[in-house]
Amino acid sequence: MEYYDGGDKFEVCDTKADGYGVTGKLQTAVDGRIQDVFTIDDGGDSGCDWKTYDIIGRQAYQMIVNWHGNDLWYNSVYFSES
């Protein structure tokens, strides 16, 4: 999963032909609780899937991604626009 600051585009790509897809999520912390902002799934088709979301201000976000071949989620560091 990648974030492109120009255009606030989030992209998740299933790059292996192994029969499993991937899921990416954007999360934020609100009042000390982690909340999902959106979810993107990719797999079974050509190309990557993407979504735009405007990252503004000091709100902290993190991306997490899961390969459907296991139950593990991998997360990025928290980031914000400022």
GROMACS .gro file of N, CA, C and O in nm:
model
  328
    1MET      N    1   0.086  -0.117   0.000
    1MET     CA    2   0.000   0.000   0.000
    1MET      C    3   0.090   0.123   0.000
    1MET      O    4   0.189   0.128   0.073
    2GLU      N    5   0.053   0.220  -0.083
    2GLU     CA    6   0.130   0.343  -0.094
    2GLU      C    7   0.040   0.464  -0.088
    2GLU      O    8  -0.076   0.458  -0.128
    3TYR      N    9   0.096   0.574  -0.036
    3TYR     CA   10   0.027   0.703  -0.029
    3TYR      C   11   0.102   0.801  -0.118
    3TYR      O   12   0.224   0.815  -0.106
    4TYR      N   13   0.029   0.868  -0.205
    4TYR     CA   14   0.085   0.970  -0.293
    4TYR      C   15   0.029   1.105  -0.249
    4TYR      O   16  -0.091   1.130  -0.264
    5ASP      N   17   0.116   1.190  -0.193
    5ASP     CA   18   0.073   1.317  -0.136
    5ASP      C   19   0.009   1.408  -0.242
    5ASP      O   20  -0.090   1.473  -0.215
    6GLY      N   21   0.065   1.411  -0.362
    6GLY     CA   22   0.006   1.490  -0.469
    6GLY      C   23  -0.126   1.427  -0.513
    6GLY      O   24  -0.126   1.326  -0.581
    7GLY      N   25  -0.237   1.482  -0.468
    7GLY     CA   26  -0.368   1.426  -0.500
    7GLY      C   27  -0.425   1.338  -0.390
    7GLY      O   28  -0.536   1.290  -0.401
    8ASP      N   29  -0.349   1.318  -0.283
    8ASP     CA   30  -0.393   1.236  -0.170
    8ASP      C   31  -0.453   1.103  -0.216
    8ASP      O   32  -0.566   1.067  -0.186
    9LYS      N   33  -0.373   1.029  -0.291
    9LYS     CA   34  -0.415   0.901  -0.347
    9LYS      C   35  -0.353   0.786  -0.268
    9LYS      O   36  -0.233   0.786  -0.240
   10PHE      N   37  -0.434   0.689  -0.233
   10PHE     CA   38  -0.390   0.568  -0.166
   10PHE      C   39  -0.410   0.451  -0.261
   10PHE      O   40  -0.516   0.437  -0.322
   11GLU      N   41  -0.308   0.368  -0.274
   11GLU     CA   42  -0.311   0.258  -0.370
   11GLU      C   43  -0.267   0.129  -0.303
   11GLU      O   44  -0.171   0.127  -0.227
   12VAL      N   45  -0.340   0.021  -0.330
   12VAL     CA   46  -0.301  -0.111  -0.281
   12VAL      C   47  -0.289  -0.204  -0.401
   12VAL      O   48  -0.372  -0.200  -0.492
   13CYS      N   49  -0.181  -0.283  -0.403
   13CYS     CA   50  -0.152  -0.367  -0.519
   13CYS      C   51  -0.124  -0.511  -0.478
   13CYS      O   52  -0.041  -0.536  -0.391
   14ASP      N   53  -0.192  -0.602  -0.543
   14ASP     CA   54  -0.163  -0.745  -0.529
   14ASP      C   55  -0.064  -0.779  -0.639
   14ASP      O   56  -0.100  -0.785  -0.755
   15THR      N   57   0.061  -0.801  -0.601
   15THR     CA   58   0.167  -0.818  -0.700
   15THR      C   59   0.207  -0.963  -0.724
   15THR      O   60   0.295  -0.989  -0.804
   16LYS      N   61   0.143  -1.057  -0.654
   16LYS     CA   62   0.181  -1.198  -0.670
   16LYS      C   63   0.063  -1.281  -0.717
   16LYS      O   64  -0.048  -1.270  -0.665
   17ALA      N   65   0.088  -1.368  -0.814
   17ALA     CA   66  -0.016  -1.458  -0.866
   17ALA      C   67  -0.016  -1.585  -0.781
   17ALA      O   68   0.020  -1.693  -0.825
   18ASP      N   69  -0.058  -1.570  -0.654
   18ASP     CA   70  -0.055  -1.683  -0.561
   18ASP      C   71  -0.194  -1.726  -0.516
   18ASP      O   72  -0.209  -1.811  -0.430
   19GLY      N   73  -0.298  -1.666  -0.574
   19GLY     CA   74  -0.435  -1.702  -0.537
   19GLY      C   75  -0.490  -1.624  -0.419
   19GLY      O   76  -0.605  -1.642  -0.382
   20TYR      N   77  -0.409  -1.537  -0.359
   20TYR     CA   78  -0.453  -1.455  -0.246
   20TYR      C   79  -0.451  -1.309  -0.285
   20TYR      O   80  -0.362  -1.264  -0.356
   21GLY      N   81  -0.545  -1.233  -0.235
   21GLY     CA   82  -0.549  -1.090  -0.257
   21GLY      C   83  -0.490  -1.016  -0.139
   21GLY      O   84  -0.433  -1.076  -0.047
   22VAL      N   85  -0.504  -0.885  -0.139
   22VAL     CA   86  -0.458  -0.800  -0.029
   22VAL      C   87  -0.566  -0.700   0.008
   22VAL      O   88  -0.649  -0.662  -0.076
   23THR      N   89  -0.564  -0.658   0.132
   23THR     CA   90  -0.653  -0.554   0.181
   23THR      C   91  -0.569  -0.446   0.246
   23THR      O   92  -0.479  -0.476   0.325
   24GLY      N   93  -0.598  -0.322   0.214
   24GLY     CA   94  -0.533  -0.208   0.277
   24GLY      C   95  -0.638  -0.122   0.346
   24GLY      O   96  -0.751  -0.111   0.298
   25LYS      N   97  -0.601  -0.063   0.458
   25LYS     CA   98  -0.691   0.026   0.531
   25LYS      C   99  -0.617   0.153   0.569
   25LYS      O  100  -0.497   0.150   0.596
   26LEU      N  101  -0.691   0.262   0.571
   26LEU     CA  102  -0.643   0.386   0.630
   26LEU      C  103  -0.713   0.399   0.764
   26LEU      O  104  -0.835   0.384   0.771
   27GLN      N  105  -0.637   0.425   0.869
   27GLN     CA  106  -0.692   0.438   1.002
   27GLN      C  107  -0.649   0.571   1.063
   27GLN      O  108  -0.547   0.628   1.024
   28THR      N  109  -0.728   0.618   1.161
   28THR     CA  110  -0.694   0.738   1.236
   28THR      C  111  -0.732   0.716   1.382
   28THR      O  112  -0.813   0.629   1.413
   29ALA      N  113  -0.671   0.794   1.469
   29ALA     CA  114  -0.702   0.788   1.611
   29ALA      C  115  -0.795   0.904   1.646
   29ALA      O  116  -0.762   1.020   1.620
   30VAL      N  117  -0.911   0.871   1.702
   30VAL     CA  118  -1.008   0.972   1.743
   30VAL      C  119  -1.043   0.945   1.889
   30VAL      O  120  -1.089   0.835   1.923
   31ASP      N  121  -1.019   1.043   1.974
   31ASP     CA  122  -1.045   1.029   2.118
   31ASP      C  123  -0.979   0.904   2.176
   31ASP      O  124  -1.037   0.832   2.256
   32GLY      N  125  -0.857   0.877   2.131
   32GLY     CA  126  -0.781   0.765   2.182
   32GLY      C  127  -0.820   0.629   2.127
   32GLY      O  128  -0.768   0.526   2.170
   33ARG      N  129  -0.911   0.625   2.031
   33ARG     CA  130  -0.955   0.499   1.971
   33ARG      C  131  -0.920   0.497   1.823
   33ARG      O  132  -0.936   0.596   1.753
   34ILE      N  133  -0.874   0.382   1.775
   34ILE     CA  134  -0.841   0.366   1.634
   34ILE      C  135  -0.969   0.342   1.555
   34ILE      O  136  -1.050   0.257   1.591
   35GLN      N  137  -0.987   0.418   1.447
   35GLN     CA  138  -1.104   0.403   1.361
   35GLN      C  139  -1.060   0.385   1.217
   35GLN      O  140  -0.966   0.450   1.171
   36ASP      N  141  -1.129   0.297   1.145
   36ASP     CA  142  -1.105   0.281   1.002
   36ASP      C  143  -1.167   0.398   0.928
   36ASP      O  144  -1.281   0.435   0.953
   37VAL      N  145  -1.090   0.455   0.836
   37VAL     CA  146  -1.140   0.562   0.749
   37VAL      C  147  -1.197   0.501   0.622
   37VAL      O  148  -1.307   0.534   0.579
   38PHE      N  149  -1.120   0.409   0.560
   38PHE     CA  150  -1.169   0.334   0.445
   38PHE      C  151  -1.088   0.208   0.428
   38PHE      O  152  -0.982   0.191   0.488
   39THR      N  153  -1.139   0.118   0.343
   39THR     CA  154  -1.074  -0.009   0.312
   39THR      C  155  -1.066  -0.023   0.160
   39THR      O  156  -1.161   0.013   0.089
   40ILE      N  157  -0.954  -0.075   0.111
   40ILE     CA  158  -0.936  -0.104  -0.032
   40ILE      C  159  -0.891  -0.250  -0.044
   40ILE      O  160  -0.798  -0.292   0.025
   41ASP      N  161  -0.957  -0.326  -0.130
   41ASP     CA  162  -0.918  -0.464  -0.158
   41ASP      C  163  -0.866  -0.474  -0.300
   41ASP      O  164  -0.917  -0.408  -0.390
   42ASP      N  165  -0.764  -0.559  -0.320
   42ASP     CA  166  -0.713  -0.583  -0.454
   42ASP      C  167  -0.678  -0.731  -0.467
   42ASP      O  168  -0.632  -0.794  -0.373
   43GLY      N  169  -0.701  -0.783  -0.584
   43GLY     CA  170  -0.669  -0.923  -0.613
   43GLY      C  171  -0.769  -0.978  -0.712
   43GLY      O  172  -0.886  -0.941  -0.713
   44GLY      N  173  -0.723  -1.067  -0.798
   44GLY     CA  174  -0.811  -1.130  -0.894
   44GLY      C  175  -0.832  -1.051  -1.022
   44GLY      O  176  -0.908  -1.093  -1.108
   45ASP      N  177  -0.772  -0.934  -1.033
   45ASP     CA  178  -0.784  -0.855  -1.155
   45ASP      C  179  -0.648  -0.793  -1.185
   45ASP      O  180  -0.558  -0.795  -1.102
   46SER      N  181  -0.635  -0.737  -1.302
   46SER     CA  182  -0.509  -0.672  -1.336
   46SER      C  183  -0.508  -0.530  -1.278
   46SER      O  184  -0.611  -0.468  -1.259
   47GLY      N  185  -0.391  -0.482  -1.251
   47GLY     CA  186  -0.377  -0.346  -1.198
   47GLY      C  187  -0.402  -0.338  -1.050
   47GLY      O  188  -0.434  -0.436  -0.983
   48CYS      N  189  -0.387  -0.218  -0.998
   48CYS     CA  190  -0.402  -0.190  -0.856
   48CYS      C  191  -0.536  -0.120  -0.833
   48CYS      O  192  -0.596  -0.065  -0.925
   49ASP      N  193  -0.581  -0.123  -0.709
   49ASP     CA  194  -0.702  -0.050  -0.673
   49ASP      C  195  -0.660   0.071  -0.589
   49ASP      O  196  -0.559   0.066  -0.518
   50TRP      N  197  -0.737   0.179  -0.596
   50TRP     CA  198  -0.698   0.301  -0.528
   50TRP      C  199  -0.820   0.380  -0.484
   50TRP      O  200  -0.932   0.357  -0.530
   51LYS      N  201  -0.793   0.475  -0.396
   51LYS     CA  202  -0.896   0.565  -0.345
   51LYS      C  203  -0.828   0.696  -0.309
   51LYS      O  204  -0.714   0.696  -0.264
   52THR      N  205  -0.898   0.807  -0.328
   52THR     CA  206  -0.846   0.936  -0.283
   52THR      C  207  -0.915   0.973  -0.151
   52THR      O  208  -1.031   0.941  -0.128
   53TYR      N  209  -0.837   1.037  -0.066
   53TYR     CA  210  -0.889   1.086   0.062
   53TYR      C  211  -0.802   1.204   0.101
   53TYR      O  212  -0.679   1.194   0.103
   54ASP      N  213  -0.863   1.316   0.135
   54ASP     CA  214  -0.791   1.439   0.163
   54ASP      C  215  -0.733   1.437   0.304
   54ASP      O  216  -0.807   1.444   0.403
   55ILE      N  217  -0.602   1.425   0.313
   55ILE     CA  218  -0.531   1.431   0.440
   55ILE      C  219  -0.504   1.578   0.469
   55ILE      O  220  -0.434   1.645   0.393
   56ILE      N  221  -0.563   1.630   0.577
   56ILE     CA  222  -0.545   1.771   0.611
   56ILE      C  223  -0.513   1.786   0.759
   56ILE      O  224  -0.548   1.700   0.840
   57GLY      N  225  -0.447   1.894   0.791
   57GLY     CA  226  -0.423   1.929   0.931
   57GLY      C  227  -0.330   1.836   1.006
   57GLY      O  228  -0.246   1.769   0.948
   58ARG      N  229  -0.350   1.833   1.136
   58ARG     CA  230  -0.263   1.758   1.226
   58ARG      C  231  -0.317   1.620   1.263
   58ARG      O  232  -0.254   1.549   1.340
   59GLN      N  233  -0.431   1.585   1.213
   59GLN     CA  234  -0.487   1.453   1.243
   59GLN      C  235  -0.388   1.346   1.202
   59GLN      O  236  -0.334   1.350   1.092
   60ALA      N  237  -0.363   1.248   1.289
   60ALA     CA  238  -0.267   1.141   1.261
   60ALA      C  239  -0.336   1.022   1.194
   60ALA      O  240  -0.445   0.981   1.236
   61TYR      N  241  -0.272   0.969   1.091
   61TYR     CA  242  -0.323   0.855   1.015
   61TYR      C  243  -0.215   0.747   1.006
   61TYR      O  244  -0.096   0.777   1.016
   62GLN      N  245  -0.258   0.625   0.984
   62GLN     CA  246  -0.165   0.517   0.951
   62GLN      C  247  -0.231   0.426   0.849
   62GLN      O  248  -0.354   0.415   0.844
   63MET      N  249  -0.147   0.363   0.766
   63MET     CA  250  -0.195   0.264   0.670
   63MET      C  251  -0.163   0.127   0.727
   63MET      O  252  -0.057   0.108   0.789
   64ILE      N  253  -0.255   0.032   0.707
   64ILE     CA  254  -0.227  -0.106   0.743
   64ILE      C  255  -0.263  -0.194   0.624
   64ILE      O  256  -0.351  -0.161   0.545
   65VAL      N  257  -0.192  -0.304   0.608
   65VAL     CA  258  -0.215  -0.391   0.492
   65VAL      C  259  -0.207  -0.537   0.536
   65VAL      O  260  -0.132  -0.572   0.626
   66ASN      N  261  -0.291  -0.620   0.473
   66ASN     CA  262  -0.295  -0.763   0.501
   66ASN      C  263  -0.293  -0.840   0.370
   66ASN      O  264  -0.369  -0.811   0.278
   67TRP      N  265  -0.204  -0.939   0.363
   67TRP     CA  266  -0.206  -1.037   0.254
   67TRP      C  267  -0.301  -1.148   0.300
   67TRP      O  268  -0.289  -1.198   0.413
   68HIS      N  269  -0.397  -1.186   0.218
   68HIS     CA  270  -0.502  -1.279   0.258
   68HIS      C  271  -0.453  -1.420   0.286
   68HIS      O  272  -0.531  -1.505   0.326
   69GLY      N  273  -0.324  -1.446   0.268
   69GLY     CA  274  -0.268  -1.578   0.295
   69GLY      C  275  -0.235  -1.601   0.442
   69GLY      O  276  -0.196  -1.710   0.480
   70ASN      N  277  -0.250  -1.496   0.525
   70ASN     CA  278  -0.231  -1.513   0.670
   70ASN      C  279  -0.317  -1.411   0.744
   70ASN      O  280  -0.390  -1.335   0.683
   71ASP      N  281  -0.308  -1.409   0.874
   71ASP     CA  282  -0.390  -1.318   0.955
   71ASP      C  283  -0.312  -1.197   1.005
   71ASP      O  284  -0.356  -1.129   1.096
   72LEU      N  285  -0.195  -1.173   0.949
   72LEU     CA  286  -0.110  -1.064   0.997
   72LEU      C  287  -0.142  -0.932   0.926
   72LEU      O  288  -0.166  -0.929   0.806
   73TRP      N  289  -0.140  -0.824   1.001
   73TRP     CA  290  -0.155  -0.689   0.947
   73TRP      C  291  -0.022  -0.617   0.969
   73TRP      O  292   0.037  -0.628   1.075
   74TYR      N  293   0.022  -0.543   0.869
   74TYR     CA  294   0.145  -0.466   0.876
   74TYR      C  295   0.109  -0.319   0.869
   74TYR      O  296   0.031  -0.278   0.784
   75ASN      N  297   0.167  -0.239   0.957
   75ASN     CA  298   0.126  -0.099   0.963
   75ASN      C  299   0.242  -0.005   0.934
   75ASN      O  300   0.359  -0.036   0.959
   76SER      N  301   0.205   0.113   0.884
   76SER     CA  302   0.301   0.219   0.861
   76SER      C  303   0.316   0.300   0.990
   76SER      O  304   0.241   0.280   1.087
   77VAL      N  305   0.408   0.393   0.989
   77VAL     CA  306   0.416   0.490   1.098
   77VAL      C  307   0.298   0.586   1.083
   77VAL      O  308   0.240   0.597   0.975
   78TYR      N  309   0.264   0.655   1.189
   78TYR     CA  310   0.160   0.757   1.180
   78TYR      C  311   0.213   0.876   1.103
   78TYR      O  312   0.331   0.910   1.112
   79PHE      N  313   0.126   0.942   1.028
   79PHE     CA  314   0.165   1.058   0.950
   79PHE      C  315   0.050   1.157   0.946
   79PHE      O  316  -0.065   1.123   0.976
   80SER      N  317   0.080   1.281   0.911
   80SER     CA  318  -0.022   1.386   0.897
   80SER      C  319   0.024   1.482   0.788
   80SER      O  320   0.135   1.472   0.738
   81GLU      N  321  -0.059   1.576   0.757
   81GLU     CA  322  -0.026   1.674   0.652
   81GLU      C  323   0.071   1.780   0.704
   81GLU      O  324   0.151   1.834   0.630
   82SER      N  325   0.064   1.811   0.832
   82SER     CA  326   0.150   1.918   0.885
   82SER      C  327   0.274   1.866   0.951
   82SER      O  328   0.297   1.751   0.971
   0.00000   0.00000   0.00000
